[in-house]
Coordinates of C-alpha atoms and ligand atoms in Angstrom, one line a residue:
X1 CA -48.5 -37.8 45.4
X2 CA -45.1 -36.0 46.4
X3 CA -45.6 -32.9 48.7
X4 CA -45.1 -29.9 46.4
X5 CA -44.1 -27.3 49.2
X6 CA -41.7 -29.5 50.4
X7 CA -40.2 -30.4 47.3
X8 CA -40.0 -26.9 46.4
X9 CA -38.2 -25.8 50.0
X10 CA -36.0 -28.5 50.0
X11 CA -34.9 -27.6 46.1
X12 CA -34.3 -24.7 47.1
X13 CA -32.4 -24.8 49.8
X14 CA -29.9 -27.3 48.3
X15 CA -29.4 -25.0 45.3
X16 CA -28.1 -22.2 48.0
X17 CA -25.3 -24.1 48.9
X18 CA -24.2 -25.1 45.0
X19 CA -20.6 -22.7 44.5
X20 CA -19.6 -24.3 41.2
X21 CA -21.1 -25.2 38.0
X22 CA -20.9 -28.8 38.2
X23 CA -22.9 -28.8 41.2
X24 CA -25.5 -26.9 39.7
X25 CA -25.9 -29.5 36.6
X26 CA -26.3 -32.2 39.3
X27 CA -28.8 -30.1 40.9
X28 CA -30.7 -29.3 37.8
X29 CA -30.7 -33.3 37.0
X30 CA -31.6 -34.1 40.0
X31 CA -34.9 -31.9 40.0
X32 CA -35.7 -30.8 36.8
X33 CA -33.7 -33.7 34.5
X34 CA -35.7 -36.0 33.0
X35 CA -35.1 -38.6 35.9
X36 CA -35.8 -35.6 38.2
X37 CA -38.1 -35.5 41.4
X38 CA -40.3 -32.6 39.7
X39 CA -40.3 -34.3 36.5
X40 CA -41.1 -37.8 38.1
X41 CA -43.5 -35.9 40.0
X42 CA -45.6 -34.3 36.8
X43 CA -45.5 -37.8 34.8
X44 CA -47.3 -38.8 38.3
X45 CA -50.0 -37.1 37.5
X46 CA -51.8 -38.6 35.1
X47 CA -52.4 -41.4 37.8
X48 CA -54.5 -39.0 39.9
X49 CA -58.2 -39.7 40.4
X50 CA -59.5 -37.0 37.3
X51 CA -60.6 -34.5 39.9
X52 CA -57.8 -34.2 41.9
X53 CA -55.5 -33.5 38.4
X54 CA -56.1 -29.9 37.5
X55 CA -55.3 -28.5 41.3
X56 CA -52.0 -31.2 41.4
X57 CA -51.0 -30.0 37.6
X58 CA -51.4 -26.5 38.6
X59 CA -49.0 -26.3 41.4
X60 CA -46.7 -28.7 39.9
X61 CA -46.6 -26.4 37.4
X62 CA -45.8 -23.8 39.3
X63 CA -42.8 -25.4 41.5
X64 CA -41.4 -25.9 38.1
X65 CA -41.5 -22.1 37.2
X66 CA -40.2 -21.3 40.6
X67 CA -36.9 -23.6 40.5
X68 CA -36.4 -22.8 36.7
X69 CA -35.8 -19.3 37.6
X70 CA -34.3 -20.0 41.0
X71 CA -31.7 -22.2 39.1
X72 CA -31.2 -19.1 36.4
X73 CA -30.6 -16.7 38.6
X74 CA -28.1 -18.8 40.3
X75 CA -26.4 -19.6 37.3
X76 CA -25.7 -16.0 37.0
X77 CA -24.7 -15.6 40.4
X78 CA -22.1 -18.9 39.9
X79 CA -20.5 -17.2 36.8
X80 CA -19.8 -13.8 37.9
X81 CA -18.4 -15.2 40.8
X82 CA -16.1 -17.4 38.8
X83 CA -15.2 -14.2 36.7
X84 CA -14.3 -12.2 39.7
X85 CA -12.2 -15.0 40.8
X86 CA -10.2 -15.7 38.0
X87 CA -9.5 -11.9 37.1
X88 CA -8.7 -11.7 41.1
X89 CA -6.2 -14.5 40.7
X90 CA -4.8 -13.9 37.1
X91 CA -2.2 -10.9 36.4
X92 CA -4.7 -10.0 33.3
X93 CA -4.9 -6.4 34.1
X94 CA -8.2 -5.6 31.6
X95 CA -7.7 -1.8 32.6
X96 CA -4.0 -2.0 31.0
X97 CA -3.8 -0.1 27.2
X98 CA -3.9 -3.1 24.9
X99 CA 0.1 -3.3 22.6
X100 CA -1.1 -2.5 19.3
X101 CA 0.2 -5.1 16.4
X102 CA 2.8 -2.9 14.2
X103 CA 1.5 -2.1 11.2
X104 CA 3.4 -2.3 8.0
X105 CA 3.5 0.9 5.4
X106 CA 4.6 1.9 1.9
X107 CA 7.6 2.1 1.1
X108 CA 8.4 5.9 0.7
X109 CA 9.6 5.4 -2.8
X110 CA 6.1 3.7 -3.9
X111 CA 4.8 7.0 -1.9
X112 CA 6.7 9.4 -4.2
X113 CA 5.9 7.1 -7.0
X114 CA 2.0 7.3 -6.1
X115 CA 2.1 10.8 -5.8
X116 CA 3.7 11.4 -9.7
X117 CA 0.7 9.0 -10.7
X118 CA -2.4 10.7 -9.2
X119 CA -0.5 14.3 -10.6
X120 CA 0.1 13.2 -14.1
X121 CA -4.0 10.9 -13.6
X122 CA -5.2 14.7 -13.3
X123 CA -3.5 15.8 -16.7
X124 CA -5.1 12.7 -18.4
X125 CA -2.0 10.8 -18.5
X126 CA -2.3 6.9 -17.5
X127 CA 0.2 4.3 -16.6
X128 CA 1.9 2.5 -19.2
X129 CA 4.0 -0.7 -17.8
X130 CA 6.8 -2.0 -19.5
X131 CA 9.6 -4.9 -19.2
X132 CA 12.5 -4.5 -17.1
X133 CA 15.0 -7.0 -19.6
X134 CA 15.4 -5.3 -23.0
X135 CA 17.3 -5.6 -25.5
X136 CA 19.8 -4.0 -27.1
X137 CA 18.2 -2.5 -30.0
X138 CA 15.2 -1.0 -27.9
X139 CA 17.2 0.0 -25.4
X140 CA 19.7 2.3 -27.4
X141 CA 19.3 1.4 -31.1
X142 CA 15.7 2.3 -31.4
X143 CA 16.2 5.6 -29.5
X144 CA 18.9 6.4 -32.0
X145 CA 22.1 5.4 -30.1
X146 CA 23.8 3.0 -32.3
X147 CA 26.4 0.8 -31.2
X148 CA 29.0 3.0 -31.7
X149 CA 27.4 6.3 -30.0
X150 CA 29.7 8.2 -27.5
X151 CA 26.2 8.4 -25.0
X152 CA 26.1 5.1 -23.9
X153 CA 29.0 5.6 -21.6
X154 CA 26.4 7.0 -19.7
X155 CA 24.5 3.7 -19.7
X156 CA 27.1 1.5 -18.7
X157 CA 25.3 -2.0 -17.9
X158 CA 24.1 -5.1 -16.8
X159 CA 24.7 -7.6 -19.9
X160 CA 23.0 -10.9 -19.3
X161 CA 24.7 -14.1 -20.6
X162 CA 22.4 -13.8 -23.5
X163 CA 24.0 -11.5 -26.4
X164 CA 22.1 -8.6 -26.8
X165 CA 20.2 -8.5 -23.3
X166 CA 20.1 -6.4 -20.8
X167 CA 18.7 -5.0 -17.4
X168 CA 17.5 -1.6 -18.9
X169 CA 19.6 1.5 -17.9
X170 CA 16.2 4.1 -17.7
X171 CA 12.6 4.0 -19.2
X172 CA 13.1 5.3 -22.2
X173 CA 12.7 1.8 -24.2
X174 CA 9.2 1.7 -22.9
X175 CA 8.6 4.5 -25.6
X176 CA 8.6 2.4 -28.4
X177 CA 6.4 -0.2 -26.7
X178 CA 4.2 2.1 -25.9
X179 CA 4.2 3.6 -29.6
X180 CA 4.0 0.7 -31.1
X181 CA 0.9 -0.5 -29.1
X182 CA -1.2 2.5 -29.6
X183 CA -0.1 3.4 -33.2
X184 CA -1.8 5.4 -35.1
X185 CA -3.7 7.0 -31.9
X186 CA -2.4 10.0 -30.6
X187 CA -1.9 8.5 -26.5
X188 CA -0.2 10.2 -23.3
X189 CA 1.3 7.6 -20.8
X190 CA 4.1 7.7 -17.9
X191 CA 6.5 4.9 -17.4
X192 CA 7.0 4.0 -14.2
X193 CA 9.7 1.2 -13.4
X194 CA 12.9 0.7 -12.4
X195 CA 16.3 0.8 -14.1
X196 CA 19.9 -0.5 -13.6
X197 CA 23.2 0.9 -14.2
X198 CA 26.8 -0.6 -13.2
X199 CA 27.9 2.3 -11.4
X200 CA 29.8 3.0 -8.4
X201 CA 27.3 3.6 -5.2
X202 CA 27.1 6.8 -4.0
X203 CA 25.4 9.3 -1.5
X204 CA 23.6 10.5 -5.3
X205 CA 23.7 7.3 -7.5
X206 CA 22.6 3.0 -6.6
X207 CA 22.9 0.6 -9.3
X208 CA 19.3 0.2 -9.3
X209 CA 16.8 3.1 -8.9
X210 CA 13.6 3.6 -10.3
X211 CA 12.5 6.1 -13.0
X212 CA 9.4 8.1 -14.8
X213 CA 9.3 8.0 -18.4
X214 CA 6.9 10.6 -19.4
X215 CA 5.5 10.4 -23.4
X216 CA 2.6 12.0 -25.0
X217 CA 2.4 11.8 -29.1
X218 CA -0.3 13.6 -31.6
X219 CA -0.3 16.7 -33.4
X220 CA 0.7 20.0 -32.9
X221 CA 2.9 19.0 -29.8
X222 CA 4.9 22.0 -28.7
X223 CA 7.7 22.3 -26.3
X224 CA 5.4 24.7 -24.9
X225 CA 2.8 21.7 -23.8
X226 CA 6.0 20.1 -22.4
X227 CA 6.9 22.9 -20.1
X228 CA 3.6 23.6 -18.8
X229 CA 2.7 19.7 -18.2
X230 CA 6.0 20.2 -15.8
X231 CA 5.6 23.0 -14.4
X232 CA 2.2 21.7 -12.9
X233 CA 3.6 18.5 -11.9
X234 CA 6.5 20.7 -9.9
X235 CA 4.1 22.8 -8.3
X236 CA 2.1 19.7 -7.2
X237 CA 4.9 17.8 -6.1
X238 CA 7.0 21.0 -4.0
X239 CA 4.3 23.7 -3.3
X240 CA 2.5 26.1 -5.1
X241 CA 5.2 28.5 -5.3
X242 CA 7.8 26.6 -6.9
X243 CA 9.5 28.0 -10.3
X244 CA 10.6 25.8 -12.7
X245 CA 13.5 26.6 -15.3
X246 CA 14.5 24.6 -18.5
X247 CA 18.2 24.9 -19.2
X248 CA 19.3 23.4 -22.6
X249 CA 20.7 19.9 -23.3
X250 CA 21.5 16.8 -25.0
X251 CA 19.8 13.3 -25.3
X252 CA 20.0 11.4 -28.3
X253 CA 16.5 10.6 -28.7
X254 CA 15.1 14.3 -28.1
X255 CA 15.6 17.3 -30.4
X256 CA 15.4 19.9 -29.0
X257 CA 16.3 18.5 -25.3
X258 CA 16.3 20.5 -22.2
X259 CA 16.6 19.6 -17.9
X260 CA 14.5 21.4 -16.3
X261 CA 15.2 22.3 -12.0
X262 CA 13.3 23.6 -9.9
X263 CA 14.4 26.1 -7.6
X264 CA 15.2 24.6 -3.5
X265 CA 12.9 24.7 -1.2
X266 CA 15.2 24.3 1.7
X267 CA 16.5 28.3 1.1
X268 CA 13.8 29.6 -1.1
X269 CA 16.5 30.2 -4.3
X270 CA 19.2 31.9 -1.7
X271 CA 21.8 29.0 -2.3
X272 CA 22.2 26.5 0.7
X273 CA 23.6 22.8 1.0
X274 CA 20.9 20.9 -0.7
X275 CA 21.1 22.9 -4.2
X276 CA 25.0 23.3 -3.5
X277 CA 24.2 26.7 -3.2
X278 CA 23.0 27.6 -6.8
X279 CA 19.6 28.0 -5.6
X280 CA 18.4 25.1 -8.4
X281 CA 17.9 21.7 -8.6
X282 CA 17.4 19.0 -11.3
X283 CA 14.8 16.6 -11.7
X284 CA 14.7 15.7 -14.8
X285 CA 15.4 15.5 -18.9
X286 CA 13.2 15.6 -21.7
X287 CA 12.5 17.4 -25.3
X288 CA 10.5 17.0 -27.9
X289 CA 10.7 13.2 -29.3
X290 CA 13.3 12.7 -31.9
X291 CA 11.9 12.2 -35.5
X292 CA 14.1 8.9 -36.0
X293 CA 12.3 7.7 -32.6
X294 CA 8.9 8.6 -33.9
X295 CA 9.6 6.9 -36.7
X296 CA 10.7 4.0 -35.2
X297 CA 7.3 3.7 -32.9
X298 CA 5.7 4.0 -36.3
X299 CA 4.8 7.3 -36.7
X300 CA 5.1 9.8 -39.2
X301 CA 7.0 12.2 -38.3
X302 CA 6.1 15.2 -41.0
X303 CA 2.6 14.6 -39.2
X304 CA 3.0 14.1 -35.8
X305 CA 5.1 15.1 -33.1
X306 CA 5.2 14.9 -29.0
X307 CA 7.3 15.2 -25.9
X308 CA 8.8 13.1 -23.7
X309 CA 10.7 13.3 -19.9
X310 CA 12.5 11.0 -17.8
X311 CA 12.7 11.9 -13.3
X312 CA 13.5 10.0 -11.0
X313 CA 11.4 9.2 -7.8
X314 CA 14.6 8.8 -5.4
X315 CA 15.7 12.3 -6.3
X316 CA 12.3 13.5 -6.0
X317 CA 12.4 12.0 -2.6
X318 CA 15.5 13.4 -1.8
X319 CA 14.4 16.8 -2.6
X320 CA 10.9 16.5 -1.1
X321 CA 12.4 15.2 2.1
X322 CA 15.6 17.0 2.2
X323 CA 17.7 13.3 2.5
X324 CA 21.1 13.8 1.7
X325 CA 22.0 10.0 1.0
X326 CA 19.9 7.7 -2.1
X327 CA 21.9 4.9 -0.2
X328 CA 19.2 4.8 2.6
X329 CA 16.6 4.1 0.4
X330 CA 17.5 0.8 0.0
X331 CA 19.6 0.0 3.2
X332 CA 16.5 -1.5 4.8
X333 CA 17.0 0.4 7.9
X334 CA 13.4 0.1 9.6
X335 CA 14.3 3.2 11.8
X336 CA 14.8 5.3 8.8
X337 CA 12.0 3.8 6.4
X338 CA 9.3 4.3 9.7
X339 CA 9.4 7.8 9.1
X340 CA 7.5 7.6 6.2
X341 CA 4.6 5.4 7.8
Ligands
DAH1 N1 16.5 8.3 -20.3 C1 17.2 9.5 -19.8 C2 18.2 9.0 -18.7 O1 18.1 7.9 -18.3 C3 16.2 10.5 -19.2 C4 15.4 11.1 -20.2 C5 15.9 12.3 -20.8 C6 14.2 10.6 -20.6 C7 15.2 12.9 -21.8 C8 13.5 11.2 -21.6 C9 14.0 12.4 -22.2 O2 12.3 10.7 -22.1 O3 13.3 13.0 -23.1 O4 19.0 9.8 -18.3

């Protein structure tokens, strides 16, 4: 039988001098492998005389324990030695503040646009969507602008090659989608979405821009409901002290039809460069919807009756943010957009 202690000293002094971890897998097969001494040394057991076994088993046991844990705890010597050495020779500086990965944002028009749906979500009012190619009948015939009208110079527009299609020049078509689809329930929806006109670009006007059609029909829809539905929104969007004022208008498919502006928060009403010193400024039309378009979304109009406003979320954003140019919006300029992140 193989001399335990000596096994055991010599085992352990070999596994002093291991440095790396491939010597100390040749170690470990070279004792406690299943070719190793130790293990060669316990299968020699069995060949013992019987009363010699327990005492020989015992203290083979043992030396395995001993080595086992000797080799563990030099395994955990080996690798924070080889840590220390590669963070000694790497430049990897741990103790450096990590570069964070730049995140991406919303664009500040979805923002703005976000903002008019969780105000109008609060007054009951949920988003209707609706196409972006019309044609021409629900684009101005069905509002009651026939082809001949003097308001659709206002519209100028994208034609496609197809007769009678268009890019649609504001939200307004959505209305008699929207009527048409909930007829004969009495329904208030926004339309969000955006619109295209063949205009000349300017610091107030882009050839595409979005807009917020606004549209609630039933009975016993006042002008009043109209106004105070607005005047909440305003005072949600701009602060809690903003006024609101309608001044009278014209839009085919509202009668009555009003704009209403709200007075500048730049100079408090005083007159300054952002209201062009009238102390107002617009954000939007609307009126009560025109009989012809009730009709034309199907309902009666000796029965029912409702409102309806168009804003746009650039001009809100201009206003909110005091910008002075709708151009940027669109420019792509990553040092102007980053200021909404
Ligand atoms: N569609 C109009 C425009 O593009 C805005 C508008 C005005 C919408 C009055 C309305 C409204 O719903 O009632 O200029």
């Amino acid at each position: 039988m193989v001399d335990m202690d000596q096994l055991q000293q010599r085992a352990l002094q070999e596994l002093e001098d291991v440095g790396s971890s491939e010597g100390l897998e040749a170690w470990r097969q070279a004792y406690l492998g299943r070719a190793g001494e130790l293990t060669t040394a316990l299968r020699g057991i069995g060949q013992l005389p019987a009363a010699e076994r327990p005492a020989a088993g015992q203290r083979a046991n043992q030396v395995r324990q001993v080595l086992t844990s000797a080799f563990e705890a030099r395994e955990k010597a080996i690798e924070a030695q080889s840590l220390a050495a590669m963070l000694e020779s790497s430049s990897l500086d741990v103790r450096l503040p990590g570069r964070p990965p730049s995140l991406g944002h919303l664009h500040v028009i979805n923002q703005v646009l976000r903002d008019v749906y969780a105000i109008f979500a609060q007054m009951g009012f949920s988003v209707f969507q609706t196409r972006e190619v019309e044609d021409d009948t629900t684009n101005f015939q069905m509002l009651n602008i026939p082809p001949d009208h003097p308001a659709r110079d206002m519209w100028s527009t994208f034609y496609t090659t197809t007769p009678g299609v268009l890019l649609r020049t504001h939200t307004s078509p959505g209305q008699v989608h929207a009527m048409r689809q909930f007829h004969p329930d009495p329904f208030r929806v926004i339309l969000p979405g955006k619109c295209y006109r063949y205009e000349q670009v300017t610091t107030r006007s882009e050839y595409m821009f979005h807009q917020v059609e606004g549209l609630a029909i039933g009975q016993h829809i006042t002008m009043g409901d109209l106004k105070g539905i607005l005047e909440h929104f305003a005072r949600q969007m701009f602060g809690p002290e903003r006024r609101l004022r309608f001044r009278a208008s014209y839009f085919p498919f509202t009668e009555p039809s009003a704009e209403a502006d709200v007075d500048c928060a730049i100079c408090g009403g005083k007159g300054c460069q952002l209201c062009k010193h009238t102390g107002w400024l617009e954000i939007l039309g609307g009126g009560m919807v025109h009989p012809t378009v009730l009709a034309n979304g199907g309902y009666d109009p000796a029965i029912y009756s409702g409102f309806a406003f168009g804003m746009g979320p650039e001009r809100l954003a201009l206003l909110k943010y005091g910008i002075n140019d709708i151009r940027l919006f669109y420019a792509n300029d990553v040092r102007f957009l980053q200021q909404f992140g």
